[in-house]
Tab-separated table of C-alpha atoms and ligand atoms in Angstrom:
chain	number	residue	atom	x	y	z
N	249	UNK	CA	107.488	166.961	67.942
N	250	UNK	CA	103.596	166.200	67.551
N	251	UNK	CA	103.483	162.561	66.269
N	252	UNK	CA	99.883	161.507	65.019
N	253	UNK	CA	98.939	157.982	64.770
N	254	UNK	CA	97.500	159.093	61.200
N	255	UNK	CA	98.604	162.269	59.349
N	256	UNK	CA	95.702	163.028	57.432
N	257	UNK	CA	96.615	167.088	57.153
N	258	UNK	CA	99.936	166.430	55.626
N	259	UNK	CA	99.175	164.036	53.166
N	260	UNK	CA	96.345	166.408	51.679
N	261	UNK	CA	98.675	169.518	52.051
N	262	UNK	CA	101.009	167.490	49.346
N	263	UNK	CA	97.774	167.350	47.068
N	264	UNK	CA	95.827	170.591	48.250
N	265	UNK	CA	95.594	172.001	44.946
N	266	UNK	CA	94.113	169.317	42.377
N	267	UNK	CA	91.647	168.205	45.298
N	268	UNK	CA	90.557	171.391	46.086
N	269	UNK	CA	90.223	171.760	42.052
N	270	UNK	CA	88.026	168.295	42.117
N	271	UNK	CA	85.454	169.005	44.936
N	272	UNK	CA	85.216	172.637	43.388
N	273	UNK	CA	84.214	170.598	40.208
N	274	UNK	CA	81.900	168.329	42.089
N	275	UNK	CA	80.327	171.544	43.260
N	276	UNK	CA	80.288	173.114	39.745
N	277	UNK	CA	78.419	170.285	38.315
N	278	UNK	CA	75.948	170.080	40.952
N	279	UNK	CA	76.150	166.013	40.257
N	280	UNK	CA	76.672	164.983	44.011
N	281	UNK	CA	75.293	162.023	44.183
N	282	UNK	CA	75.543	159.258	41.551
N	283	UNK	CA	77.343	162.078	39.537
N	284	UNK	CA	79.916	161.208	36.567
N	285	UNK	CA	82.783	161.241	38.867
N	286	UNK	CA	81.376	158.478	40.701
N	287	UNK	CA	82.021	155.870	37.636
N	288	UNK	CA	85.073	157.505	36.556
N	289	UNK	CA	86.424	156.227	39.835
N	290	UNK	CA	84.842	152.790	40.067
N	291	UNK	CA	86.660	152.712	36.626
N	292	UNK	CA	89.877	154.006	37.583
N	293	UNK	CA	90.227	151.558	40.661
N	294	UNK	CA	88.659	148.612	38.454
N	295	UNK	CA	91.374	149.055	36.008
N	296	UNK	CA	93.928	149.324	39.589
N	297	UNK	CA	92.510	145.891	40.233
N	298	UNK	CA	93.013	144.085	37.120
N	299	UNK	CA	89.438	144.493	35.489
N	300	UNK	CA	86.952	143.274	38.497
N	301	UNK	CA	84.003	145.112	38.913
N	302	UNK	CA	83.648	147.572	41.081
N	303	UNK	CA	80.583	148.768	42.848
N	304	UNK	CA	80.906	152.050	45.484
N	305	UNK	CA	78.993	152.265	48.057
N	306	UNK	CA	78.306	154.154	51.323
N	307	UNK	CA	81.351	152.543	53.690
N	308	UNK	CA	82.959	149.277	54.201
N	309	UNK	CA	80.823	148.196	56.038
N	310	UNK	CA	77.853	148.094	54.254
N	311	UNK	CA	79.910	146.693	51.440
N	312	UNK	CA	80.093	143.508	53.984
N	313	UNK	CA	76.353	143.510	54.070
N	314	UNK	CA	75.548	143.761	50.842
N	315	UNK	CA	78.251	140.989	49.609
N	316	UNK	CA	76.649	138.880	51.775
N	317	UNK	CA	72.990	139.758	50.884
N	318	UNK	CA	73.980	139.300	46.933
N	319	UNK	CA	75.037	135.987	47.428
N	320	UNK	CA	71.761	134.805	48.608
N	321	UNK	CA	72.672	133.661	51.816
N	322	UNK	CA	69.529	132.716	53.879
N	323	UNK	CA	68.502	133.296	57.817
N	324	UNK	CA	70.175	130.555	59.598
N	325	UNK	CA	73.248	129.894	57.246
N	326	UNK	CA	76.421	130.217	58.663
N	327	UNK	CA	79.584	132.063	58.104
N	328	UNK	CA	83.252	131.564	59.245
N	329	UNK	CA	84.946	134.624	60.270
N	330	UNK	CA	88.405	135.317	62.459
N	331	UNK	CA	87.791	136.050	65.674
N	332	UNK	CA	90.141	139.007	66.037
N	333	UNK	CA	89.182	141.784	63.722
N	334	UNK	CA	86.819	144.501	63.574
N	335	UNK	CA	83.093	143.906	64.889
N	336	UNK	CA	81.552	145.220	61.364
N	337	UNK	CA	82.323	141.516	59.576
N	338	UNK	CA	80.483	140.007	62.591
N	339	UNK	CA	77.977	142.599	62.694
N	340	UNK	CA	76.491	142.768	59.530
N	341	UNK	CA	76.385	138.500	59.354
N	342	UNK	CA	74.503	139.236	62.668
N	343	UNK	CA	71.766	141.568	61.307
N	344	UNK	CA	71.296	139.298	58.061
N	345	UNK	CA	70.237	136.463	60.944
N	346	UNK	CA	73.042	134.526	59.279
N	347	UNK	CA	75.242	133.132	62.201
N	348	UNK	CA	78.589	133.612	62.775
N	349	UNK	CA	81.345	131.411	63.495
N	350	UNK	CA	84.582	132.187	65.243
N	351	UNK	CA	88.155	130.734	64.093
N	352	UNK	CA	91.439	131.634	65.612
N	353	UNK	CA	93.845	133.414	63.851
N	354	UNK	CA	97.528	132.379	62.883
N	355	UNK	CA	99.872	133.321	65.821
N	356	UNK	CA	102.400	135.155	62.870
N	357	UNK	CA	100.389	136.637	61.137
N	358	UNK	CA	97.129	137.664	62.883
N	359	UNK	CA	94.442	136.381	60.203
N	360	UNK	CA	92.481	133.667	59.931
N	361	UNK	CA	94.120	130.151	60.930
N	362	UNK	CA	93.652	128.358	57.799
N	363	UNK	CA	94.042	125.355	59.683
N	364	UNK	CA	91.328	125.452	62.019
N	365	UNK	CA	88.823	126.352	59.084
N	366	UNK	CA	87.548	122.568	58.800
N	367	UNK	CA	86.867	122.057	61.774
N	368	UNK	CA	84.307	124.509	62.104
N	369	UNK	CA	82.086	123.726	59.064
N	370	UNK	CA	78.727	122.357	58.854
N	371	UNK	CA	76.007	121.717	56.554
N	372	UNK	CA	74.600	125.053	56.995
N	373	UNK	CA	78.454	126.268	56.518
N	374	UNK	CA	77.870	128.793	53.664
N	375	UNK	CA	80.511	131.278	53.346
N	376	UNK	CA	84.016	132.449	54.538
N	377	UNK	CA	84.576	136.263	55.208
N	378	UNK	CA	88.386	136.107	55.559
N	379	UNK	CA	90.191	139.855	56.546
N	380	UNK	CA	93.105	140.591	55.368
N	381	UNK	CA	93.903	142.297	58.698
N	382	UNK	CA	96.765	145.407	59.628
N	383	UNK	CA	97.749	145.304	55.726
N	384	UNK	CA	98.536	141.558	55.196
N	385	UNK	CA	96.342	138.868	52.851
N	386	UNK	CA	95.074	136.025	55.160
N	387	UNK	CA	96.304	132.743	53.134
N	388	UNK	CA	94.049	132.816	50.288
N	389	UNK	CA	95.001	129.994	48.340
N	390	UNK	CA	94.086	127.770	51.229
N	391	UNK	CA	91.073	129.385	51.457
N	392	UNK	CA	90.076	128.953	47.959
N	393	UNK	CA	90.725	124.972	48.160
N	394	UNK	CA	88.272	124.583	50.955
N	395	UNK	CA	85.925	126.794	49.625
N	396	UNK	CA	85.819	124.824	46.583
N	397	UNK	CA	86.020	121.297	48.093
N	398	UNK	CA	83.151	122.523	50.301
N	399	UNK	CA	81.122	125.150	47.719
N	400	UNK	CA	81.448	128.024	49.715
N	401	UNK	CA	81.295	131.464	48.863
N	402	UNK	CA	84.313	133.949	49.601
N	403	UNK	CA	83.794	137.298	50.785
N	404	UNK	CA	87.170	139.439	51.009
N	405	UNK	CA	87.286	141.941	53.792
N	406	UNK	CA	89.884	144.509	52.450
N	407	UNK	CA	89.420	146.961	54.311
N	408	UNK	CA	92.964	147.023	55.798
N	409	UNK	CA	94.993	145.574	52.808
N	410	UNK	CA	94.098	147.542	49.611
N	411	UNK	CA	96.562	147.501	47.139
N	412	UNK	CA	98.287	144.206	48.668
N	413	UNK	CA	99.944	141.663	46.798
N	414	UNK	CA	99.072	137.959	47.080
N	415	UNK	CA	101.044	135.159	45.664
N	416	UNK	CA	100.484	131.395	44.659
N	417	UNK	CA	102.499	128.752	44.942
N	418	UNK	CA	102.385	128.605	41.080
N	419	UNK	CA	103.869	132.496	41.561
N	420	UNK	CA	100.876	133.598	40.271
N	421	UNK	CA	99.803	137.052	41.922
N	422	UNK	CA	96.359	138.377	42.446
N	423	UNK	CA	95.449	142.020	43.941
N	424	UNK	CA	93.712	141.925	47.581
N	425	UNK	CA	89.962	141.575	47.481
N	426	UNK	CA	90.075	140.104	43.698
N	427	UNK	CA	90.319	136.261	44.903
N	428	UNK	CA	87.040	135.593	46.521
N	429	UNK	CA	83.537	135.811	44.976
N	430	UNK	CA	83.542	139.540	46.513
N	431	UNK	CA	86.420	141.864	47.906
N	432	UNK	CA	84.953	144.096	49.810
N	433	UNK	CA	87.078	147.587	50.989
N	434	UNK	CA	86.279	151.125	53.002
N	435	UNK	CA	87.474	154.516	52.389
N	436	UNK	CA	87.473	155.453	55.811
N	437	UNK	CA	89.749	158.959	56.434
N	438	UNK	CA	92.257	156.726	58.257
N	439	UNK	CA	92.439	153.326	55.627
N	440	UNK	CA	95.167	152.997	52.815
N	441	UNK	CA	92.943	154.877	50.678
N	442	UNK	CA	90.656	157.110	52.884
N	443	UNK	CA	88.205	160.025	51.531
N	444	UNK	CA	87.439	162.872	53.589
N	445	UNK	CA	84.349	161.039	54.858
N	446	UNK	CA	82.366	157.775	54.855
N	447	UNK	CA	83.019	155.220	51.710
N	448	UNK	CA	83.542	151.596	50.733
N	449	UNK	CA	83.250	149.514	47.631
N	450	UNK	CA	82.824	145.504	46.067
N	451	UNK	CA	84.733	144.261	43.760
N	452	UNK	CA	83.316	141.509	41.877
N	453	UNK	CA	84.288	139.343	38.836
N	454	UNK	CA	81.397	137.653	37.624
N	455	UNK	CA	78.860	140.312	35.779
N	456	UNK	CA	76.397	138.707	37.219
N	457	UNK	CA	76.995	139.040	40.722
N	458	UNK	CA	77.973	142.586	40.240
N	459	UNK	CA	74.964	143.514	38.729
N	460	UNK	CA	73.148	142.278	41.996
N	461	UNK	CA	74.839	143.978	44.423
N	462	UNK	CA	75.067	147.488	42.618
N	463	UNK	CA	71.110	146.587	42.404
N	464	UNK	CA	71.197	146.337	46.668
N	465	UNK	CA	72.861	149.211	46.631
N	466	UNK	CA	70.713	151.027	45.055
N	467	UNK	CA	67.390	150.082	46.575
N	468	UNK	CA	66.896	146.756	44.435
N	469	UNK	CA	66.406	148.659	41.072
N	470	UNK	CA	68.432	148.979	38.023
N	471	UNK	CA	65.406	150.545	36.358
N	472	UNK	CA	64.032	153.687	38.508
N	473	UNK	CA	61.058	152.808	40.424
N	474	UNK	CA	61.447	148.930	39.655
N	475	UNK	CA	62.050	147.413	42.439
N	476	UNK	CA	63.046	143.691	41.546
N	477	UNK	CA	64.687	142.965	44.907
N	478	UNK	CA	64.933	144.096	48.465
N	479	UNK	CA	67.799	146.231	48.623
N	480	UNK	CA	69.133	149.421	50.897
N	481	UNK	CA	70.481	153.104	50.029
N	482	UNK	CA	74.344	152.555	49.981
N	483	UNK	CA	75.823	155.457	47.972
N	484	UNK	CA	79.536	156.637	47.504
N	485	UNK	CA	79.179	160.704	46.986
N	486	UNK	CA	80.643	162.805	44.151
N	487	UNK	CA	82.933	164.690	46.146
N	488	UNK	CA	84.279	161.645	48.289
N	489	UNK	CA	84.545	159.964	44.578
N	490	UNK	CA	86.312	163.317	43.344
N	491	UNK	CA	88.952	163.058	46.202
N	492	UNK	CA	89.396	159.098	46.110
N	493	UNK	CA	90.438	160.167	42.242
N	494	UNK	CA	92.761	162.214	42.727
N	495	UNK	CA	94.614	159.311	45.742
N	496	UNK	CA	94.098	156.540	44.089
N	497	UNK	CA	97.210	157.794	41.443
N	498	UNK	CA	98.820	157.605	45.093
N	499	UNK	CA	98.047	154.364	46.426
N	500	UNK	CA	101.203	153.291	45.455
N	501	UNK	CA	103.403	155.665	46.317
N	502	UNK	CA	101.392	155.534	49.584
N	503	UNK	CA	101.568	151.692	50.248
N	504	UNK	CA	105.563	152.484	49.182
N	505	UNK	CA	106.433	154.885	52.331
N	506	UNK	CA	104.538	152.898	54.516
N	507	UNK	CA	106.535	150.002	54.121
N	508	UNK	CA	109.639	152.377	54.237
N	509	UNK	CA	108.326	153.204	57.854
N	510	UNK	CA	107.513	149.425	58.817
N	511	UNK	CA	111.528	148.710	57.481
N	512	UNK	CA	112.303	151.711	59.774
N	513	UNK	CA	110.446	150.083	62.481
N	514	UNK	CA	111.908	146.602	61.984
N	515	UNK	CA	115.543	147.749	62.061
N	516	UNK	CA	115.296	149.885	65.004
N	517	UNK	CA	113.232	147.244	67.184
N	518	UNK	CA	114.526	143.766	65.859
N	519	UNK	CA	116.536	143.481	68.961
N	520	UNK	CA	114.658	144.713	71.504
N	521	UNK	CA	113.569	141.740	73.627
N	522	UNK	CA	109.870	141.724	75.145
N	523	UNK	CA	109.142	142.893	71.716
N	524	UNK	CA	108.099	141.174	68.524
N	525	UNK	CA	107.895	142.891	65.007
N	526	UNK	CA	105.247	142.330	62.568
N	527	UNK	CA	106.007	139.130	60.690
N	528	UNK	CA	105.373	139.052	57.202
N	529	UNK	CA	103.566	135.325	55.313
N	530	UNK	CA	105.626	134.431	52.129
N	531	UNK	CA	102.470	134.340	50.049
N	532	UNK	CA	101.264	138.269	50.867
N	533	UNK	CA	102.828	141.561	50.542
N	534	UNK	CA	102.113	143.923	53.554
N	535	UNK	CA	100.412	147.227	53.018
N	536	UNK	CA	100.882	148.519	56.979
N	537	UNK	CA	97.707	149.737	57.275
N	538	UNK	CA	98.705	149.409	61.028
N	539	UNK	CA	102.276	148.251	62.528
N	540	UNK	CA	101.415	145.887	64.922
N	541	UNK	CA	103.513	144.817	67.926
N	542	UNK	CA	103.381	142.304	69.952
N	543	UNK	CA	104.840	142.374	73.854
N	544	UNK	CA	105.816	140.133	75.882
N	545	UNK	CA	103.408	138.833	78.493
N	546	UNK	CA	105.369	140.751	81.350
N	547	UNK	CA	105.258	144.401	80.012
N	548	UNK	CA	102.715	146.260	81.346
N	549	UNK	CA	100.943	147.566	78.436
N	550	UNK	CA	99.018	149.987	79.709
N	551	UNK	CA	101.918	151.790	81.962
N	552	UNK	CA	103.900	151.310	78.518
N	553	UNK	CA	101.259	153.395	76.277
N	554	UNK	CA	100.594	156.175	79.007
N	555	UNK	CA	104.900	156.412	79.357
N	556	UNK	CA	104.396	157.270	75.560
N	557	UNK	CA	101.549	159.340	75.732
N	558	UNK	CA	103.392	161.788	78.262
N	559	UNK	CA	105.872	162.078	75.553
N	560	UNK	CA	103.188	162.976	73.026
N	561	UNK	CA	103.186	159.305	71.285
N	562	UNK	CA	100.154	158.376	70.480
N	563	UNK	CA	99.958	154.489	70.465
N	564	UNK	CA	96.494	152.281	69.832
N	565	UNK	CA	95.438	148.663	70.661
N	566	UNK	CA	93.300	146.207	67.666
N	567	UNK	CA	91.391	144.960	69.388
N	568	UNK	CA	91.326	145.500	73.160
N	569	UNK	CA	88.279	142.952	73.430
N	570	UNK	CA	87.833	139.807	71.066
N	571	UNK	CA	84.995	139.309	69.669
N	572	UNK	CA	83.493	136.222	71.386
N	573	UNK	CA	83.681	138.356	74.812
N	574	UNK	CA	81.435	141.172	73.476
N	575	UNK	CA	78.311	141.302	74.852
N	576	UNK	CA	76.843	141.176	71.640
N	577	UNK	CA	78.416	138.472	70.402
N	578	UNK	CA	78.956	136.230	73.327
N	579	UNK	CA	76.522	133.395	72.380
N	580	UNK	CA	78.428	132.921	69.488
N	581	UNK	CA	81.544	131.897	70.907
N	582	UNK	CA	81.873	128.128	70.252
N	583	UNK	CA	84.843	127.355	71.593
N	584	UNK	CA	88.345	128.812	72.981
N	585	UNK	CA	90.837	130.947	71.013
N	586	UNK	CA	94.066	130.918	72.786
N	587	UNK	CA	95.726	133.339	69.830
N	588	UNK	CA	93.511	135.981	69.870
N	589	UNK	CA	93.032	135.797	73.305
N	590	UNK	CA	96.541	136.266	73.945
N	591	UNK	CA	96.777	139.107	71.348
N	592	UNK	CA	94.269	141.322	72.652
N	593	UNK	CA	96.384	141.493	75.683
N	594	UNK	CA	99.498	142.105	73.878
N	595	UNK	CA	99.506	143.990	70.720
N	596	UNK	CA	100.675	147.619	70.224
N	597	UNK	CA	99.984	149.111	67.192
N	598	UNK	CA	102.754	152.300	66.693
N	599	UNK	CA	101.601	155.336	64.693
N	600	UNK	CA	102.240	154.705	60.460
N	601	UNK	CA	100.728	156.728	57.897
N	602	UNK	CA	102.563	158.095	54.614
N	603	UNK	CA	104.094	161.476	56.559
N	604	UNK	CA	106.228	159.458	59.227
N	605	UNK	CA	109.634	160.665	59.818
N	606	UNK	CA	112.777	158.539	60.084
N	607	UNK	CA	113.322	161.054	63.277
N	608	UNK	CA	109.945	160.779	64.582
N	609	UNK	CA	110.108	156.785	64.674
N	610	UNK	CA	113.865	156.894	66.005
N	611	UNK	CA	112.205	159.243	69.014
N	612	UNK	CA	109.308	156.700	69.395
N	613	UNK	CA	111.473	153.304	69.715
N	614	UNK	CA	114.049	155.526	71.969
N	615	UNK	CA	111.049	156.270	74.263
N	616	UNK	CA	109.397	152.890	74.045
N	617	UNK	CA	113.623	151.636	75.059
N	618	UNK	CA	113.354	154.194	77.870
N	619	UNK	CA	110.219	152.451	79.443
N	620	UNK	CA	111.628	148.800	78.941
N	621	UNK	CA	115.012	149.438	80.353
N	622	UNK	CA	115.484	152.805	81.719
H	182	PLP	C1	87.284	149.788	58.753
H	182	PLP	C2	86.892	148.359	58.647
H	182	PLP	C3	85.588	147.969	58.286
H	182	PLP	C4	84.434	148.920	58.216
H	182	PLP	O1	84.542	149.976	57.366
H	182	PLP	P1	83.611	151.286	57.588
H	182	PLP	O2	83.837	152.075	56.361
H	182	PLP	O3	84.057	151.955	58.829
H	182	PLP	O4	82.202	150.803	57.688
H	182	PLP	C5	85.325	146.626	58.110
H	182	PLP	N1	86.271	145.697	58.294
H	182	PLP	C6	87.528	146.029	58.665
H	182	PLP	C7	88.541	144.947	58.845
H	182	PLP	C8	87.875	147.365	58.863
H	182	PLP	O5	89.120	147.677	59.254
């Protein structure tokens, strides 16, 4: 049994033939950058996302820097972001010479502690970058109420959590990433919906706003050779477009077997002590971009993940070292965050992707039983 923490190979030998057929197209045309394929998917996915705008661009990152750059924000602003995610949210705030500040995330559900939001705000307070982290929507419509009793802008990091579902207390639903000002995604291989390459994308609302940041993207022009506004070269390319295409008619049937596997998961761990399943916020829908355990304090995590890796499990940790410990970002720390500092410790995500076996997940909570108790 070779169990990958991603599957890439299998999912594209399930599609082989109309994505070789698109990139062959691509080729045809000789359109590889900005091509026609390009807006045929920003179409495709707007119309996926209930009619926001979307703008590609070169990866998800990016996307973070030019959401923030399109809302104006100025050197010296601040913006709340959780402390345990990926370093590209805190990154690109960095580089802008926007400060960032750190809040703890819920103990359940791993994002952003809408409770501790307040506390950090200022009058330079600008904007929150919320991430909808491992699959789940952070709690949005909280969010929303203090960004509006406060005027802040909302930036949603979707990286993790495309195609998520969240829902207001008025049962209302929104997609992930269509609540904020921006909602901001990457097409990483490995994400929900991955290319075979670097890509990422906005989605914006207001027409406005959307025609600013595809402006950034592009150099600050909308008119070749006018340059109205400082912007950078942040392209999506023809072929990545081409295969993203041809997936997106997935997503769904994606997001669909990974929750299968994450059930899977749930009923063959649920009773395993020193082990606590993902736990899932009544207002979002999880995607299981990762499966995320957490262990108890007393298992050794790293005797636990080589155990597996003998056995050919493959097992990762998100993220190993918070962000207000990096070197980078140490100055920006501001405080103490018991959650995520506990979490790095003690989270275990488990291989999930849309090729997972019923057997191969039976073999890798067996094993992880073995280590525990055997
Ligand atoms: C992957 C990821 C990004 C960055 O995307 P890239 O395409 O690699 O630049 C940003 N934020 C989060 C939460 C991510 O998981």
């Amino acid at each position: 049994m070779k169990i990958q923490m991603v599957d890439l190979k299998g999912q594209y030998e399930k599609i082989k033939e109309e994505i070789n057929s698109e990139i062959q197209k691509v080729i045809d045309s000789t359109a590889f950058i900005n091509g026609p394929k390009v807006q045929e998917f920003a179409s495709n996915l707007s119309n996926y996302l209930e009619g926001v705008k979307v703008i590609p661009c070169a990866n998800g990152t990016d996307a973070l820097q030019i959401a923030l750059m399109a809302l104006g924000l100025k050197p010296g602003d601040e913006v709340i972001l959780p402390v345990h995610t990926y370093v590209a949210t805190a990154e690109v705030i960095a580089l802008l010479r926007l400060e960032p500040v750190f809040v703890d995330v819920d103990p359940d559900f791993f994002t952003i502690n809408v409770n501790q939001i307040e506390e950090k705000i200022s009058s330079k307070t600008k904007a929150i970058v919320p991430v909808h982290l491992y699959g789940q929507c952070a709690d949005m419509e909280e969010i929303m109420k203090i960004a509006l009793k406060y005027k802040l802008f909302i930036i949603e990091d979707t990286a993790q959590a495309i195609g998520a579902t969240y829902t207001f207390s008025d049962e209302r639903t929104a997609t992930a990433g269509t609540i904020g000002d921006i909602g901001t995604t990457s097409f990483f291989p490995s994400k929900n919906l991955g290319c075979y390459g670097d890509g990422g994308a906005m989605f914006i609302g207001d027409s406005e706003l959307a025609k600013i940041a595809k402006m950034i993207a592009n150099h600050g022009q909308s008119i070749k050779y006018h340059h109205d506004i400082i912007g950078c070269n942040s392209r999506l390319d023809s072929i990545q477009a081409a295969i993203l295409d041809v997936k997106l008619k997935y997503l769904d049937e994606y997001s669909l077997a990974r929750q299968k596997a994450a059930d899977n998961y749930n009923e063959l761990l649920q009773h395993i002590e020193k082990i606590r399943i993902p736990q899932v916020a009544k207002y979002s829908s999880h995607v299981y971009h990762q499966y995320t355990i957490v262990l108890d304090e007393k298992v050794n995590r790293n005797e636990l993940q080589n155990f597996l890796k003998e056995k050919g499990i493959p097992t990762m940790i998100y993220y190993p070292v918070p962000l207000y410990k990096q070197k980078a970002y140490i100055k920006d720390a501001g405080g103490t965050f018991p959650v995520t500092e506990k979490l790095s410790k003690t989270v275990l995500s488990l291989p999930i992707h849309t090729e997972i076996t019923r057997e191969e997940q039976e073999f890798i909570v067996s094993s992880i039983r073995d280590f525990l108790f055997g």
